[in-house]
Short mmCIF file of C-alpha atoms and ligand atoms in Angstrom, two decimals:
data_model
loop_
_atom_site.label_atom_id
_atom_site.label_comp_id
_atom_site.label_asym_id
_atom_site.label_seq_id
_atom_site.Cartn_x
_atom_site.Cartn_y
_atom_site.Cartn_z
CA MET A 1 -61.60 -63.16 -5.72
CA THR A 2 -57.97 -62.95 -6.94
CA ILE A 3 -57.22 -60.31 -9.58
CA ARG A 4 -55.65 -61.54 -12.47
CA LEU A 5 -52.18 -59.53 -13.96
CA GLY A 6 -52.04 -59.82 -17.83
CA VAL A 7 -48.46 -58.69 -19.17
CA ASN A 8 -48.37 -56.69 -22.34
CA ILE A 9 -44.89 -57.64 -23.95
CA ASP A 10 -45.31 -55.61 -27.09
CA HIS A 11 -42.44 -53.35 -25.80
CA VAL A 12 -40.10 -56.46 -25.92
CA ALA A 13 -40.46 -56.76 -29.56
CA THR A 14 -39.84 -52.76 -29.81
CA ILE A 15 -36.61 -53.37 -28.39
CA ARG A 16 -35.71 -56.29 -30.79
CA LYS A 17 -36.74 -53.82 -33.53
CA ALA A 18 -34.23 -51.27 -32.64
CA ARG A 19 -31.50 -53.79 -33.74
CA GLY A 20 -33.55 -55.82 -36.39
CA GLU A 21 -32.35 -58.95 -34.77
CA LYS A 22 -33.69 -61.67 -32.66
CA HIS A 23 -32.91 -60.54 -29.31
CA PRO A 24 -34.95 -60.13 -27.01
CA GLU A 25 -37.39 -62.66 -28.04
CA PRO A 26 -41.20 -61.97 -27.23
CA TYR A 27 -41.88 -65.68 -26.77
CA ILE A 28 -39.26 -66.43 -24.36
CA THR A 29 -40.42 -63.22 -22.45
CA ALA A 30 -43.93 -64.66 -22.40
CA LYS A 31 -42.77 -68.06 -20.78
CA LYS A 32 -40.66 -66.19 -18.22
CA ALA A 33 -43.61 -63.73 -17.20
CA LEU A 34 -45.69 -66.54 -16.61
CA GLU A 35 -43.10 -68.55 -14.56
CA TYR A 36 -42.95 -65.33 -12.43
CA GLY A 37 -46.56 -65.20 -11.80
CA ALA A 38 -48.30 -63.44 -14.88
CA ASP A 39 -51.81 -65.06 -15.21
CA SER A 40 -51.73 -64.16 -19.36
CA ILE A 41 -49.81 -62.75 -22.08
CA THR A 42 -51.07 -59.75 -24.12
CA ILE A 43 -49.50 -58.98 -27.63
CA HIS A 44 -50.99 -56.42 -30.12
CA LEU A 45 -50.65 -57.56 -33.65
CA ARG A 46 -50.98 -54.06 -35.45
CA GLU A 47 -51.68 -53.51 -38.70
CA ASP A 48 -48.07 -51.92 -39.35
CA ARG A 49 -46.51 -54.81 -37.48
CA ARG A 50 -44.41 -52.09 -35.55
CA HIS A 51 -43.38 -54.38 -32.89
CA ILE A 52 -45.00 -57.90 -32.64
CA ASN A 53 -45.36 -59.67 -35.91
CA ASP A 54 -46.99 -62.41 -37.68
CA ASN A 55 -44.25 -65.13 -36.42
CA ASP A 56 -44.43 -63.84 -32.90
CA LEU A 57 -48.23 -64.83 -32.94
CA LYS A 58 -47.89 -68.06 -34.69
CA LEU A 59 -45.00 -69.13 -31.93
CA ILE A 60 -46.75 -67.69 -28.94
CA SER A 61 -50.03 -69.08 -29.67
CA SER A 62 -48.73 -72.65 -30.52
CA ILE A 63 -47.33 -72.68 -26.82
CA LYS A 64 -50.81 -74.12 -25.13
CA SER A 65 -49.33 -73.23 -22.03
CA ILE A 66 -49.39 -69.50 -22.65
CA PRO A 67 -52.80 -68.16 -21.93
CA LEU A 68 -52.92 -65.49 -24.43
CA ASN A 69 -54.56 -62.50 -25.27
CA LEU A 70 -54.28 -60.87 -28.82
CA GLU A 71 -55.14 -56.93 -28.92
CA MET A 72 -56.34 -56.34 -32.45
CA ALA A 73 -58.60 -53.82 -34.41
CA SER A 74 -61.66 -55.22 -35.77
CA ASN A 75 -61.21 -55.75 -39.41
CA SER A 76 -61.57 -58.97 -41.62
CA GLU A 77 -57.56 -59.28 -41.75
CA MET A 78 -57.30 -59.34 -38.27
CA LEU A 79 -60.36 -61.73 -37.77
CA LYS A 80 -58.91 -64.26 -40.10
CA ILE A 81 -55.76 -64.09 -38.45
CA ALA A 82 -57.61 -64.69 -34.88
CA ILE A 83 -59.48 -67.69 -36.40
CA LYS A 84 -56.30 -69.02 -37.52
CA HIS A 85 -54.36 -68.79 -34.46
CA LYS A 86 -57.11 -69.02 -31.93
CA PRO A 87 -55.84 -67.09 -29.12
CA ASP A 88 -57.50 -67.79 -25.91
CA PHE A 89 -58.86 -64.25 -25.54
CA VAL A 90 -59.18 -61.14 -27.81
CA CYS A 91 -59.52 -57.64 -27.03
CA ILE A 92 -60.76 -55.50 -29.69
CA VAL A 93 -59.06 -52.09 -29.83
CA PRO A 94 -59.30 -49.04 -31.91
CA GLU A 95 -56.12 -48.65 -34.17
CA LYS A 96 -54.87 -45.54 -35.92
CA ARG A 97 -51.72 -45.86 -37.81
CA ASN A 98 -49.91 -42.65 -36.57
CA GLU A 99 -50.52 -42.98 -32.72
CA VAL A 100 -47.84 -43.88 -30.39
CA THR A 101 -49.97 -46.22 -28.77
CA THR A 102 -53.86 -47.03 -28.47
CA GLU A 103 -54.95 -43.39 -27.58
CA GLY A 104 -58.59 -44.08 -26.50
CA GLY A 105 -61.45 -46.31 -26.58
CA LEU A 106 -63.47 -47.89 -29.06
CA ASN A 107 -66.35 -45.81 -30.75
CA LEU A 108 -69.08 -48.33 -30.37
CA LYS A 109 -71.96 -46.35 -31.46
CA ARG A 110 -70.17 -45.88 -35.04
CA TYR A 111 -69.03 -49.31 -35.59
CA LYS A 112 -71.75 -51.28 -33.64
CA ASN A 113 -72.60 -53.62 -36.52
CA LYS A 114 -69.09 -54.44 -37.40
CA LEU A 115 -68.33 -55.14 -34.01
CA LYS A 116 -71.08 -57.25 -33.47
CA SER A 117 -70.46 -59.44 -36.23
CA THR A 118 -66.82 -59.84 -35.35
CA ILE A 119 -67.79 -60.69 -31.61
CA ASN A 120 -70.18 -63.16 -32.79
CA THR A 121 -67.71 -64.90 -35.11
CA LEU A 122 -65.13 -64.98 -31.98
CA ASN A 123 -67.84 -66.21 -29.61
CA LYS A 124 -68.38 -69.27 -32.38
CA TYR A 125 -64.96 -70.00 -32.14
CA LYS A 126 -65.06 -69.92 -28.06
CA ILE A 127 -62.52 -67.15 -28.03
CA ARG A 128 -63.31 -64.73 -24.89
CA THR A 129 -63.81 -61.21 -26.20
CA SER A 130 -63.23 -57.94 -24.52
CA LEU A 131 -63.88 -54.29 -25.70
CA PHE A 132 -61.65 -51.61 -24.95
CA ILE A 133 -63.64 -48.78 -23.97
CA ASN A 134 -63.70 -45.20 -22.41
CA PRO A 135 -65.23 -45.45 -18.93
CA THR A 136 -68.82 -44.26 -19.74
CA ILE A 137 -72.08 -45.91 -18.92
CA SER A 138 -73.44 -45.82 -22.37
CA ASN A 139 -70.34 -47.76 -23.72
CA VAL A 140 -71.01 -50.51 -20.91
CA ILE A 141 -74.71 -50.93 -22.16
CA ILE A 142 -73.59 -51.01 -25.70
CA SER A 143 -70.76 -53.43 -25.08
CA LYS A 144 -73.36 -55.86 -23.54
CA SER A 145 -75.77 -55.69 -26.38
CA LEU A 146 -72.92 -56.51 -28.59
CA ASN A 147 -72.42 -59.84 -27.07
CA ALA A 148 -68.94 -59.18 -25.61
CA LYS A 149 -68.17 -61.29 -22.65
CA CYS A 150 -65.86 -58.49 -21.00
CA ILE A 151 -64.86 -54.91 -20.96
CA GLU A 152 -61.57 -53.41 -20.69
CA LEU A 153 -61.83 -49.77 -19.14
CA HIS A 154 -59.22 -47.43 -20.65
CA THR A 155 -57.21 -46.12 -17.75
CA GLY A 156 -55.01 -43.49 -19.37
CA LYS A 157 -56.89 -40.58 -17.80
CA ILE A 158 -57.12 -41.62 -14.42
CA SER A 159 -53.35 -42.99 -14.68
CA ASN A 160 -52.13 -39.72 -16.01
CA GLN A 161 -53.92 -37.57 -13.11
CA ILE A 162 -52.05 -39.94 -10.68
CA LYS A 163 -48.91 -39.67 -12.34
CA LYS A 164 -48.82 -35.78 -12.10
CA ASN A 165 -50.46 -35.83 -8.59
CA LYS A 166 -53.33 -34.16 -9.76
CA LYS A 167 -57.09 -34.93 -8.60
CA PHE A 168 -58.40 -38.14 -9.82
CA ALA A 169 -61.71 -38.93 -7.98
CA ASN A 170 -63.84 -37.68 -10.63
CA HIS A 171 -62.19 -40.22 -13.04
CA LEU A 172 -61.97 -43.11 -10.44
CA LYS A 173 -65.87 -42.45 -9.80
CA LYS A 174 -66.49 -43.47 -13.69
CA ILE A 175 -64.38 -46.30 -13.68
CA LYS A 176 -66.37 -47.56 -10.30
CA ASN A 177 -69.58 -46.88 -11.71
CA CYS A 178 -68.82 -48.63 -15.12
CA ALA A 179 -67.27 -51.36 -13.26
CA LYS A 180 -70.31 -51.86 -11.05
CA LEU A 181 -72.85 -51.76 -13.95
CA ALA A 182 -70.81 -54.13 -16.24
CA LYS A 183 -70.75 -56.54 -13.12
CA SER A 184 -74.57 -56.29 -12.97
CA LEU A 185 -74.92 -57.24 -16.47
CA GLY A 186 -72.76 -60.16 -16.63
CA LEU A 187 -69.51 -58.39 -18.19
CA GLU A 188 -66.28 -59.29 -16.67
CA VAL A 189 -64.54 -55.95 -16.08
CA HIS A 190 -60.85 -55.49 -16.95
CA VAL A 191 -58.57 -52.30 -17.03
CA GLY A 192 -55.55 -51.17 -18.97
CA HIS A 193 -53.34 -48.55 -19.78
CA GLY A 194 -50.61 -46.42 -18.29
CA ILE A 195 -50.95 -48.38 -14.94
CA ASP A 196 -47.99 -48.21 -12.50
CA TYR A 197 -47.78 -49.21 -8.90
CA LYS A 198 -49.71 -46.37 -7.75
CA THR A 199 -52.48 -46.72 -10.16
CA ALA A 200 -52.82 -50.26 -9.52
CA LYS A 201 -52.96 -50.05 -5.95
CA ILE A 202 -55.81 -47.26 -6.00
CA LEU A 203 -57.76 -49.58 -8.87
CA SER A 204 -57.12 -52.87 -6.97
CA ASN A 205 -59.75 -51.40 -4.54
CA VAL A 206 -62.57 -51.54 -7.06
CA LYS A 207 -63.62 -54.94 -6.22
CA GLU A 208 -65.55 -55.74 -9.64
CA ILE A 209 -62.39 -55.35 -11.79
CA GLU A 210 -60.93 -59.02 -12.33
CA GLU A 211 -58.13 -58.21 -14.56
CA PHE A 212 -55.13 -55.72 -14.97
CA ASN A 213 -53.69 -55.49 -18.39
CA ILE A 214 -49.95 -53.73 -17.75
CA GLY A 215 -47.23 -53.29 -20.50
CA HIS A 216 -44.97 -50.29 -20.57
CA PHE A 217 -44.55 -49.83 -16.81
CA ILE A 218 -43.77 -53.34 -16.31
CA ILE A 219 -41.04 -53.77 -19.21
CA GLY A 220 -39.83 -50.28 -17.97
CA GLU A 221 -39.24 -51.41 -14.36
CA SER A 222 -37.67 -54.79 -15.65
CA ILE A 223 -35.19 -53.10 -17.54
CA ILE A 224 -34.15 -51.07 -14.73
CA PHE A 225 -34.21 -54.01 -11.94
CA GLY A 226 -32.99 -56.65 -14.52
CA LEU A 227 -29.61 -54.84 -14.65
CA LYS A 228 -28.18 -56.23 -11.57
CA LYS A 229 -28.33 -59.72 -12.94
CA THR A 230 -27.28 -59.21 -16.35
CA ILE A 231 -24.60 -56.78 -15.42
CA SER A 232 -23.14 -59.42 -12.40
CA ARG A 233 -23.25 -61.99 -15.24
CA PHE A 234 -21.06 -60.05 -17.50
CA LYS A 235 -18.72 -59.33 -14.64
CA LYS A 236 -18.16 -62.94 -14.10
CA ILE A 237 -17.34 -63.44 -17.68
CA LEU A 238 -15.17 -60.62 -18.20
CA LYS A 239 -12.97 -61.74 -14.95
N1 PXP B 1 -54.82 -52.69 -22.75
C1 PXP B 1 -54.89 -52.17 -23.94
C2 PXP B 1 -55.90 -52.61 -24.56
C3 PXP B 1 -53.77 -51.74 -24.55
O1 PXP B 1 -54.10 -51.19 -25.69
C4 PXP B 1 -52.60 -51.31 -24.00
C5 PXP B 1 -51.51 -50.58 -24.50
O2 PXP B 1 -51.13 -51.50 -25.73
C6 PXP B 1 -52.47 -51.71 -22.54
C7 PXP B 1 -53.59 -52.29 -21.76
C8 PXP B 1 -51.24 -51.57 -21.87
O3 PXP B 1 -50.94 -50.37 -21.70
P1 PXP B 1 -49.42 -49.74 -20.97
O4 PXP B 1 -48.43 -50.37 -21.95
O5 PXP B 1 -49.65 -48.47 -20.98
O6 PXP B 1 -49.46 -50.68 -19.88
#
């Protein structure tokens, strides 16, 4: 099985917002990421539109060659938007207005009914839906009962441990157990949050994981390693 790589381009929109102008454009980044080997593109349309905006979603979802994964909160506004733009995939995430990034997985127990209804609607529109969950066995079982097609396991904790060179075996075990159970229940297993090269390498050995969704680290590395090309282009112009 080849593992798929989904690239989250929210931070491109964050950089654009720093100037309030058009550059850098998320839809061009999306096209380039696919040209360079990404398997899908993720954007998170947040309630506060702090980075990706409605126009980005409209534009990117209209380009049929872009396999699009829309991250969204489970509420009626977002559901309407998803039905209108029909991304290929939806990942339902919890959303808090003041968080810097998605801090944890969904509270499935608390929002069971609402989530089930959202998933059933998305299923009707043939939009593959995943639930962003903390890696616990009960979350996997509930995800199945809510008719989700996939789960995305929140890898924030294991990623942090690995970055700090601290013990991570416990976190890895939880992810492995969840991945195994999910696969046996017919759920596709994805992972995301805080993943860098080292964490990707470790998690790539968990054979049930089919998709990695990575944003911050890819955009950060791209800035560092894209400098060479951009600066030499300026040097040529300024000669
Ligand atoms: N997957 C989900 C569901 C997320 O919310 C995020 C963060 O937006 C990511 C993956 C990507 O996380 P990171 O930017 O830390 O790689």
